[in-house]
Amino acid sequence: PAERIKQGFQRFKQETYNQKPELFSQLATGQHPKFMVIACSDSRVCPTTILRFQPGEAFVVRNIANMVPPPEQAGYPGTSAALEYAVTALKVENILVIGHSRCGGIKALMTQKENTNKWSSFIEDWVEIGRPARAVTLAAAAQQQVEHQCTKCEKASDKNFVQTFKLKQVWSLQESVNVSLANLLAFPFIKEAVSSGTLALHGGYYNFVEGSFEYWWYGIDGKSQVSKF
């Protein structure tokens, strides 16, 4: 492990740090990222690798299943503290929540059994944040296999949910990424920034199996347009 860490840093220093002295000199005086990114801890979906963010461009939080708890769940202050710092101190202009294919956290959410002993000390309580996404997924795909349900729950841009439930607020009640986006708007300082036009919320879904990325904008009214590339 020590040798891997050494080689990794030496390569970074040679290929990046030493090649951009002006950038790192500027970063030494402070950070002014335009983006905050909330992504999964999954080792296959590093947001700085996928979206090629450079040092100083993105303030990043990673957790199980890229979830944002609502503000009233004070038992999860880590993500909430990062949000407050990013919006009120760093004045980021964009928050991007990225979901991904074959997410273990979503599988844990979708396979939870009611009224049984817990099998984990922390995971089950954490993924409960996504319970609204689970409910909508099961209502729409109750007869499907678990793998299909997980994909539905992960993939926040699935238009079949819209057609099934004919929701006016298209994305506000469904799937894991959109639950997190809706929870973001429950923070007063985020809702105020979005309403004033100084902050924009974005959703993303990275499918590393097929090598695609879906993107959508998320506003106060929940409306969204999806682009896939």
PDB file of C-alpha atoms in Angstrom:
ATOM      1  CA  PRO A   1       0.000   0.000   0.000  1.00  0.00           C
ATOM      2  CA  ALA A   2       2.741   2.481   0.863  1.00  0.00           C
ATOM      3  CA  GLU A   3       4.459   1.949  -2.483  1.00  0.00           C
ATOM      4  CA  ARG A   4       1.159   2.419  -4.361  1.00  0.00           C
ATOM      5  CA  ILE A   5       0.542   5.685  -2.511  1.00  0.00           C
ATOM      6  CA  LYS A   6       4.088   6.852  -3.233  1.00  0.00           C
ATOM      7  CA  GLN A   7       3.875   6.032  -6.945  1.00  0.00           C
ATOM      8  CA  GLY A   8       0.469   7.650  -7.249  1.00  0.00           C
ATOM      9  CA  PHE A   9       1.605  10.903  -5.680  1.00  0.00           C
ATOM     10  CA  GLN A  10       4.822  11.017  -7.660  1.00  0.00           C
ATOM     11  CA  ARG A  11       2.892  10.568 -10.883  1.00  0.00           C
ATOM     12  CA  PHE A  12       0.427  13.306  -9.897  1.00  0.00           C
ATOM     13  CA  LYS A  13       3.280  15.663  -9.011  1.00  0.00           C
ATOM     14  CA  GLN A  14       5.110  14.999 -12.268  1.00  0.00           C
ATOM     15  CA  GLU A  15       2.100  15.088 -14.601  1.00  0.00           C
ATOM     16  CA  THR A  16      -0.117  17.687 -12.891  1.00  0.00           C
ATOM     17  CA  TYR A  17       1.411  19.651 -10.002  1.00  0.00           C
ATOM     18  CA  ASN A  18       4.707  20.487 -11.696  1.00  0.00           C
ATOM     19  CA  GLN A  19       2.940  21.276 -14.973  1.00  0.00           C
ATOM     20  CA  LYS A  20       0.596  23.878 -13.498  1.00  0.00           C
ATOM     21  CA  PRO A  21       2.594  26.055 -11.093  1.00  0.00           C
ATOM     22  CA  GLU A  22       0.366  29.098 -11.583  1.00  0.00           C
ATOM     23  CA  LEU A  23      -2.784  27.131 -10.741  1.00  0.00           C
ATOM     24  CA  PHE A  24      -1.393  25.659  -7.537  1.00  0.00           C
ATOM     25  CA  SER A  25       0.099  28.987  -6.520  1.00  0.00           C
ATOM     26  CA  GLN A  26      -3.368  30.486  -6.855  1.00  0.00           C
ATOM     27  CA  LEU A  27      -4.993  27.620  -4.952  1.00  0.00           C
ATOM     28  CA  ALA A  28      -2.558  28.179  -2.084  1.00  0.00           C
ATOM     29  CA  THR A  29      -4.313  31.473  -1.363  1.00  0.00           C
ATOM     30  CA  GLY A  30      -7.813  29.924  -1.158  1.00  0.00           C
ATOM     31  CA  GLN A  31     -10.488  28.003  -3.019  1.00  0.00           C
ATOM     32  CA  HIS A  32     -13.311  29.362  -5.152  1.00  0.00           C
ATOM     33  CA  PRO A  33     -15.053  26.348  -6.696  1.00  0.00           C
ATOM     34  CA  LYS A  34     -18.068  26.898  -8.920  1.00  0.00           C
ATOM     35  CA  PHE A  35     -19.396  23.398  -8.306  1.00  0.00           C
ATOM     36  CA  MET A  36     -20.315  21.259  -5.348  1.00  0.00           C
ATOM     37  CA  VAL A  37     -20.634  17.598  -6.285  1.00  0.00           C
ATOM     38  CA  ILE A  38     -22.402  14.953  -4.221  1.00  0.00           C
ATOM     39  CA  ALA A  39     -21.448  11.497  -5.433  1.00  0.00           C
ATOM     40  CA  CYS A  40     -21.356   7.910  -4.235  1.00  0.00           C
ATOM     41  CA  SER A  41     -18.343   6.491  -2.408  1.00  0.00           C
ATOM     42  CA  ASP A  42     -18.269   3.645  -4.935  1.00  0.00           C
ATOM     43  CA  SER A  43     -14.687   3.236  -6.198  1.00  0.00           C
ATOM     44  CA  ARG A  44     -15.902   3.024  -9.806  1.00  0.00           C
ATOM     45  CA  VAL A  45     -17.516   6.458  -9.977  1.00  0.00           C
ATOM     46  CA  CYS A  46     -15.004   9.114  -8.952  1.00  0.00           C
ATOM     47  CA  PRO A  47     -16.592  12.407 -10.113  1.00  0.00           C
ATOM     48  CA  THR A  48     -13.284  14.185 -10.710  1.00  0.00           C
ATOM     49  CA  THR A  49     -12.278  11.380 -13.071  1.00  0.00           C
ATOM     50  CA  ILE A  50     -15.631  11.099 -14.865  1.00  0.00           C
ATOM     51  CA  LEU A  51     -16.174  14.831 -15.372  1.00  0.00           C
ATOM     52  CA  ARG A  52     -12.510  15.868 -15.458  1.00  0.00           C
ATOM     53  CA  PHE A  53     -12.757  18.440 -12.705  1.00  0.00           C
ATOM     54  CA  GLN A  54      -9.404  20.069 -12.067  1.00  0.00           C
ATOM     55  CA  PRO A  55      -8.066  20.984  -8.594  1.00  0.00           C
ATOM     56  CA  GLY A  56     -10.084  23.887  -7.241  1.00  0.00           C
ATOM     57  CA  GLU A  57     -13.087  23.379  -9.543  1.00  0.00           C
ATOM     58  CA  ALA A  58     -15.325  21.169  -7.391  1.00  0.00           C
ATOM     59  CA  PHE A  59     -16.075  20.860  -3.684  1.00  0.00           C
ATOM     60  CA  VAL A  60     -16.878  17.153  -3.367  1.00  0.00           C
ATOM     61  CA  VAL A  61     -18.854  15.087  -0.864  1.00  0.00           C
ATOM     62  CA  ARG A  62     -19.035  11.324  -1.305  1.00  0.00           C
ATOM     63  CA  ASN A  63     -21.208   8.971   0.725  1.00  0.00           C
ATOM     64  CA  ILE A  64     -23.163   5.743   0.350  1.00  0.00           C
ATOM     65  CA  ALA A  65     -25.577   6.092  -2.594  1.00  0.00           C
ATOM     66  CA  ASN A  66     -24.949   9.846  -3.035  1.00  0.00           C
ATOM     67  CA  MET A  67     -27.732  10.732  -0.588  1.00  0.00           C
ATOM     68  CA  VAL A  68     -28.650  14.088   0.914  1.00  0.00           C
ATOM     69  CA  PRO A  69     -30.583  13.840   4.185  1.00  0.00           C
ATOM     70  CA  PRO A  70     -33.344  16.369   4.869  1.00  0.00           C
ATOM     71  CA  PRO A  71     -32.282  19.102   7.321  1.00  0.00           C
ATOM     72  CA  GLU A  72     -34.397  17.737  10.142  1.00  0.00           C
ATOM     73  CA  GLN A  73     -32.287  14.578  10.281  1.00  0.00           C
ATOM     74  CA  ALA A  74     -29.623  16.091  12.506  1.00  0.00           C
ATOM     75  CA  GLY A  75     -28.055  12.692  13.056  1.00  0.00           C
ATOM     76  CA  TYR A  76     -26.259  13.077   9.710  1.00  0.00           C
ATOM     77  CA  PRO A  77     -24.356  16.370  10.085  1.00  0.00           C
ATOM     78  CA  GLY A  78     -21.446  15.541   7.772  1.00  0.00           C
ATOM     79  CA  THR A  79     -23.185  16.104   4.447  1.00  0.00           C
ATOM     80  CA  SER A  80     -25.308  18.922   5.866  1.00  0.00           C
ATOM     81  CA  ALA A  81     -22.243  20.733   7.219  1.00  0.00           C
ATOM     82  CA  ALA A  82     -20.534  20.450   3.847  1.00  0.00           C
ATOM     83  CA  LEU A  83     -23.625  21.873   2.145  1.00  0.00           C
ATOM     84  CA  GLU A  84     -23.759  24.824   4.509  1.00  0.00           C
ATOM     85  CA  TYR A  85     -20.074  25.591   4.013  1.00  0.00           C
ATOM     86  CA  ALA A  86     -20.249  25.244   0.228  1.00  0.00           C
ATOM     87  CA  VAL A  87     -23.294  27.497  -0.168  1.00  0.00           C
ATOM     88  CA  THR A  88     -22.812  30.093   2.567  1.00  0.00           C
ATOM     89  CA  ALA A  89     -19.005  30.382   2.680  1.00  0.00           C
ATOM     90  CA  LEU A  90     -17.667  29.233  -0.688  1.00  0.00           C
ATOM     91  CA  LYS A  91     -20.682  30.602  -2.591  1.00  0.00           C
ATOM     92  CA  VAL A  92     -20.729  27.733  -5.076  1.00  0.00           C
ATOM     93  CA  GLU A  93     -22.966  28.395  -8.055  1.00  0.00           C
ATOM     94  CA  ASN A  94     -23.955  24.795  -8.797  1.00  0.00           C
ATOM     95  CA  ILE A  95     -24.739  21.652  -6.830  1.00  0.00           C
ATOM     96  CA  LEU A  96     -24.634  18.420  -8.817  1.00  0.00           C
ATOM     97  CA  VAL A  97     -25.916  15.113  -7.402  1.00  0.00           C
ATOM     98  CA  ILE A  98     -24.659  12.102  -9.366  1.00  0.00           C
ATOM     99  CA  GLY A  99     -26.226   8.649  -9.198  1.00  0.00           C
ATOM    100  CA  HIS A 100     -24.775   5.622 -10.956  1.00  0.00           C
ATOM    101  CA  SER A 101     -25.441   2.138 -12.247  1.00  0.00           C
ATOM    102  CA  ARG A 102     -25.200  -0.959 -10.021  1.00  0.00           C
ATOM    103  CA  CYS A 103     -25.130   1.019  -6.789  1.00  0.00           C
ATOM    104  CA  GLY A 104     -24.715  -1.161  -3.698  1.00  0.00           C
ATOM    105  CA  GLY A 105     -26.410   1.403  -1.485  1.00  0.00           C
ATOM    106  CA  ILE A 106     -29.509   1.412  -3.662  1.00  0.00           C
ATOM    107  CA  LYS A 107     -29.539  -2.380  -3.641  1.00  0.00           C
ATOM    108  CA  ALA A 108     -29.424  -2.297   0.170  1.00  0.00           C
ATOM    109  CA  LEU A 109     -32.384   0.103   0.135  1.00  0.00           C
ATOM    110  CA  MET A 110     -34.427  -1.948  -2.313  1.00  0.00           C
ATOM    111  CA  THR A 111     -33.806  -5.283  -0.559  1.00  0.00           C
ATOM    112  CA  GLN A 112     -34.541  -4.132   2.978  1.00  0.00           C
ATOM    113  CA  LYS A 113     -36.955  -6.429   4.797  1.00  0.00           C
ATOM    114  CA  GLU A 114     -39.610  -5.071   7.106  1.00  0.00           C
ATOM    115  CA  ASN A 115     -39.742  -6.070  10.777  1.00  0.00           C
ATOM    116  CA  THR A 116     -36.478  -8.017  10.782  1.00  0.00           C
ATOM    117  CA  ASN A 117     -33.320  -7.678  12.828  1.00  0.00           C
ATOM    118  CA  LYS A 118     -30.791  -5.239  11.477  1.00  0.00           C
ATOM    119  CA  TRP A 119     -27.822  -6.707   9.659  1.00  0.00           C
ATOM    120  CA  SER A 120     -25.749  -3.504   9.853  1.00  0.00           C
ATOM    121  CA  SER A 121     -24.865  -0.877  12.416  1.00  0.00           C
ATOM    122  CA  PHE A 122     -25.043   2.122  10.093  1.00  0.00           C
ATOM    123  CA  ILE A 123     -25.908   1.261   6.473  1.00  0.00           C
ATOM    124  CA  GLU A 124     -29.609   0.499   6.944  1.00  0.00           C
ATOM    125  CA  ASP A 125     -30.256   3.712   8.865  1.00  0.00           C
ATOM    126  CA  TRP A 126     -28.415   5.757   6.238  1.00  0.00           C
ATOM    127  CA  VAL A 127     -30.185   4.375   3.171  1.00  0.00           C
ATOM    128  CA  GLU A 128     -33.532   5.060   4.856  1.00  0.00           C
ATOM    129  CA  ILE A 129     -33.036   8.572   3.490  1.00  0.00           C
ATOM    130  CA  GLY A 130     -34.022   7.099   0.131  1.00  0.00           C
ATOM    131  CA  ARG A 131     -37.251   5.540   1.387  1.00  0.00           C
ATOM    132  CA  PRO A 132     -39.472   7.814  -0.797  1.00  0.00           C
ATOM    133  CA  ALA A 133     -37.568   6.645  -3.877  1.00  0.00           C
ATOM    134  CA  ARG A 134     -38.051   3.030  -2.845  1.00  0.00           C
ATOM    135  CA  ALA A 135     -41.809   3.540  -2.413  1.00  0.00           C
ATOM    136  CA  VAL A 136     -42.269   5.020  -5.890  1.00  0.00           C
ATOM    137  CA  THR A 137     -40.055   2.369  -7.455  1.00  0.00           C
ATOM    138  CA  LEU A 138     -41.995  -0.493  -5.869  1.00  0.00           C
ATOM    139  CA  ALA A 139     -45.299   1.067  -6.893  1.00  0.00           C
ATOM    140  CA  ALA A 140     -44.161   1.217 -10.511  1.00  0.00           C
ATOM    141  CA  ALA A 141     -42.131  -1.993 -10.746  1.00  0.00           C
ATOM    142  CA  ALA A 142     -43.366  -4.297  -7.986  1.00  0.00           C
ATOM    143  CA  GLN A 143     -43.443  -7.348 -10.269  1.00  0.00           C
ATOM    144  CA  GLN A 144     -39.970  -6.785 -11.707  1.00  0.00           C
ATOM    145  CA  GLN A 145     -36.783  -8.469 -10.577  1.00  0.00           C
ATOM    146  CA  VAL A 146     -34.648  -6.762  -7.930  1.00  0.00           C
ATOM    147  CA  GLU A 147     -31.986  -5.789 -10.468  1.00  0.00           C
ATOM    148  CA  HIS A 148     -34.585  -3.992 -12.561  1.00  0.00           C
ATOM    149  CA  GLN A 149     -36.016  -2.246  -9.496  1.00  0.00           C
ATOM    150  CA  CYS A 150     -32.547  -1.077  -8.468  1.00  0.00           C
ATOM    151  CA  THR A 151     -31.932   0.403 -11.901  1.00  0.00           C
ATOM    152  CA  LYS A 152     -35.287   2.187 -11.744  1.00  0.00           C
ATOM    153  CA  CYS A 153     -34.456   3.574  -8.317  1.00  0.00           C
ATOM    154  CA  GLU A 154     -30.948   4.641  -9.355  1.00  0.00           C
ATOM    155  CA  LYS A 155     -31.961   6.170 -12.644  1.00  0.00           C
ATOM    156  CA  ALA A 156     -33.583   9.436 -11.749  1.00  0.00           C
ATOM    157  CA  SER A 157     -34.248  10.395 -15.354  1.00  0.00           C
ATOM    158  CA  ASP A 158     -36.568   7.493 -16.135  1.00  0.00           C
ATOM    159  CA  LYS A 159     -39.577   9.011 -17.919  1.00  0.00           C
ATOM    160  CA  ASN A 160     -41.730   5.905 -17.377  1.00  0.00           C
ATOM    161  CA  PHE A 161     -42.362   7.109 -13.821  1.00  0.00           C
ATOM    162  CA  VAL A 162     -43.726  10.380 -15.153  1.00  0.00           C
ATOM    163  CA  GLN A 163     -46.051   8.625 -17.570  1.00  0.00           C
ATOM    164  CA  THR A 164     -47.223   6.187 -14.900  1.00  0.00           C
ATOM    165  CA  PHE A 165     -48.049   8.709 -12.202  1.00  0.00           C
ATOM    166  CA  LYS A 166     -48.685  11.797 -14.394  1.00  0.00           C
ATOM    167  CA  LEU A 167     -46.928  13.938 -11.823  1.00  0.00           C
ATOM    168  CA  LYS A 168     -47.110  17.717 -12.232  1.00  0.00           C
ATOM    169  CA  GLN A 169     -43.896  18.125 -10.298  1.00  0.00           C
ATOM    170  CA  VAL A 170     -42.105  15.676 -12.493  1.00  0.00           C
ATOM    171  CA  TRP A 171     -39.075  14.769 -10.413  1.00  0.00           C
ATOM    172  CA  SER A 172     -39.752  15.895  -6.848  1.00  0.00           C
ATOM    173  CA  LEU A 173     -40.995  12.625  -5.366  1.00  0.00           C
ATOM    174  CA  GLN A 174     -39.132   9.899  -7.137  1.00  0.00           C
ATOM    175  CA  GLU A 175     -35.898   8.003  -7.435  1.00  0.00           C
ATOM    176  CA  SER A 176     -32.829   8.420  -5.311  1.00  0.00           C
ATOM    177  CA  VAL A 177     -31.117  11.377  -6.993  1.00  0.00           C
ATOM    178  CA  ASN A 178     -34.309  13.396  -7.123  1.00  0.00           C
ATOM    179  CA  VAL A 179     -35.082  12.639  -3.493  1.00  0.00           C
ATOM    180  CA  SER A 180     -31.693  14.135  -2.671  1.00  0.00           C
ATOM    181  CA  LEU A 181     -32.379  17.145  -4.904  1.00  0.00           C
ATOM    182  CA  ALA A 182     -35.738  17.687  -3.213  1.00  0.00           C
ATOM    183  CA  ASN A 183     -34.045  17.380   0.186  1.00  0.00           C
ATOM    184  CA  LEU A 184     -31.563  20.063  -0.868  1.00  0.00           C
ATOM    185  CA  LEU A 185     -34.423  22.507  -1.362  1.00  0.00           C
ATOM    186  CA  ALA A 186     -35.574  21.831   2.197  1.00  0.00           C
ATOM    187  CA  PHE A 187     -32.476  23.652   3.488  1.00  0.00           C
ATOM    188  CA  PRO A 188     -33.508  27.319   3.818  1.00  0.00           C
ATOM    189  CA  PHE A 189     -30.140  28.700   2.704  1.00  0.00           C
ATOM    190  CA  ILE A 190     -30.228  26.526  -0.432  1.00  0.00           C
ATOM    191  CA  LYS A 191     -33.823  27.337  -1.319  1.00  0.00           C
ATOM    192  CA  GLU A 192     -33.112  31.048  -0.882  1.00  0.00           C
ATOM    193  CA  ALA A 193     -30.037  30.847  -3.132  1.00  0.00           C
ATOM    194  CA  VAL A 194     -31.924  28.900  -5.801  1.00  0.00           C
ATOM    195  CA  SER A 195     -34.857  31.323  -5.655  1.00  0.00           C
ATOM    196  CA  SER A 196     -32.543  34.309  -6.021  1.00  0.00           C
ATOM    197  CA  GLY A 197     -30.762  32.786  -8.995  1.00  0.00           C
ATOM    198  CA  THR A 198     -27.323  32.540  -7.373  1.00  0.00           C
ATOM    199  CA  LEU A 199     -27.404  28.729  -7.131  1.00  0.00           C
ATOM    200  CA  ALA A 200     -28.549  26.037  -9.568  1.00  0.00           C
ATOM    201  CA  LEU A 201     -29.256  22.381  -8.798  1.00  0.00           C
ATOM    202  CA  HIS A 202     -28.383  19.596 -11.229  1.00  0.00           C
ATOM    203  CA  GLY A 203     -28.866  15.842 -11.383  1.00  0.00           C
ATOM    204  CA  GLY A 204     -26.737  13.261 -13.127  1.00  0.00           C
ATOM    205  CA  TYR A 205     -26.729   9.525 -13.740  1.00  0.00           C
ATOM    206  CA  TYR A 206     -23.516   7.776 -14.755  1.00  0.00           C
ATOM    207  CA  ASN A 207     -23.900   4.344 -16.346  1.00  0.00           C
ATOM    208  CA  PHE A 208     -20.434   2.825 -16.267  1.00  0.00           C
ATOM    209  CA  VAL A 209     -21.707  -0.383 -17.883  1.00  0.00           C
ATOM    210  CA  GLU A 210     -22.588   1.332 -21.160  1.00  0.00           C
ATOM    211  CA  GLY A 211     -20.396   4.416 -20.763  1.00  0.00           C
ATOM    212  CA  SER A 212     -23.121   7.075 -20.762  1.00  0.00           C
ATOM    213  CA  PHE A 213     -24.112  10.057 -18.649  1.00  0.00           C
ATOM    214  CA  GLU A 214     -27.543  11.616 -18.211  1.00  0.00           C
ATOM    215  CA  TYR A 215     -27.929  15.187 -17.007  1.00  0.00           C
ATOM    216  CA  TRP A 216     -30.903  17.325 -15.979  1.00  0.00           C
ATOM    217  CA  TRP A 217     -31.582  20.653 -14.305  1.00  0.00           C
ATOM    218  CA  TYR A 218     -33.714  20.745 -11.158  1.00  0.00           C
ATOM    219  CA  GLY A 219     -35.625  23.849 -10.104  1.00  0.00           C
ATOM    220  CA  ILE A 220     -38.050  24.976  -7.441  1.00  0.00           C
ATOM    221  CA  ASP A 221     -40.969  23.637  -9.493  1.00  0.00           C
ATOM    222  CA  GLY A 222     -39.237  20.294 -10.114  1.00  0.00           C
ATOM    223  CA  LYS A 223     -39.293  20.642 -13.887  1.00  0.00           C
ATOM    224  CA  SER A 224     -36.505  18.993 -15.785  1.00  0.00           C
ATOM    225  CA  GLN A 225     -35.117  18.348 -19.222  1.00  0.00           C
ATOM    226  CA  VAL A 226     -32.855  15.339 -19.648  1.00  0.00           C
ATOM    227  CA  SER A 227     -29.808  15.189 -21.886  1.00  0.00           C
ATOM    228  CA  LYS A 228     -27.846  12.018 -22.493  1.00  0.00           C
ATOM    229  CA  PHE A 229     -24.309  11.904 -23.738  1.00  0.00           C
TER     230      PHE A 229
END
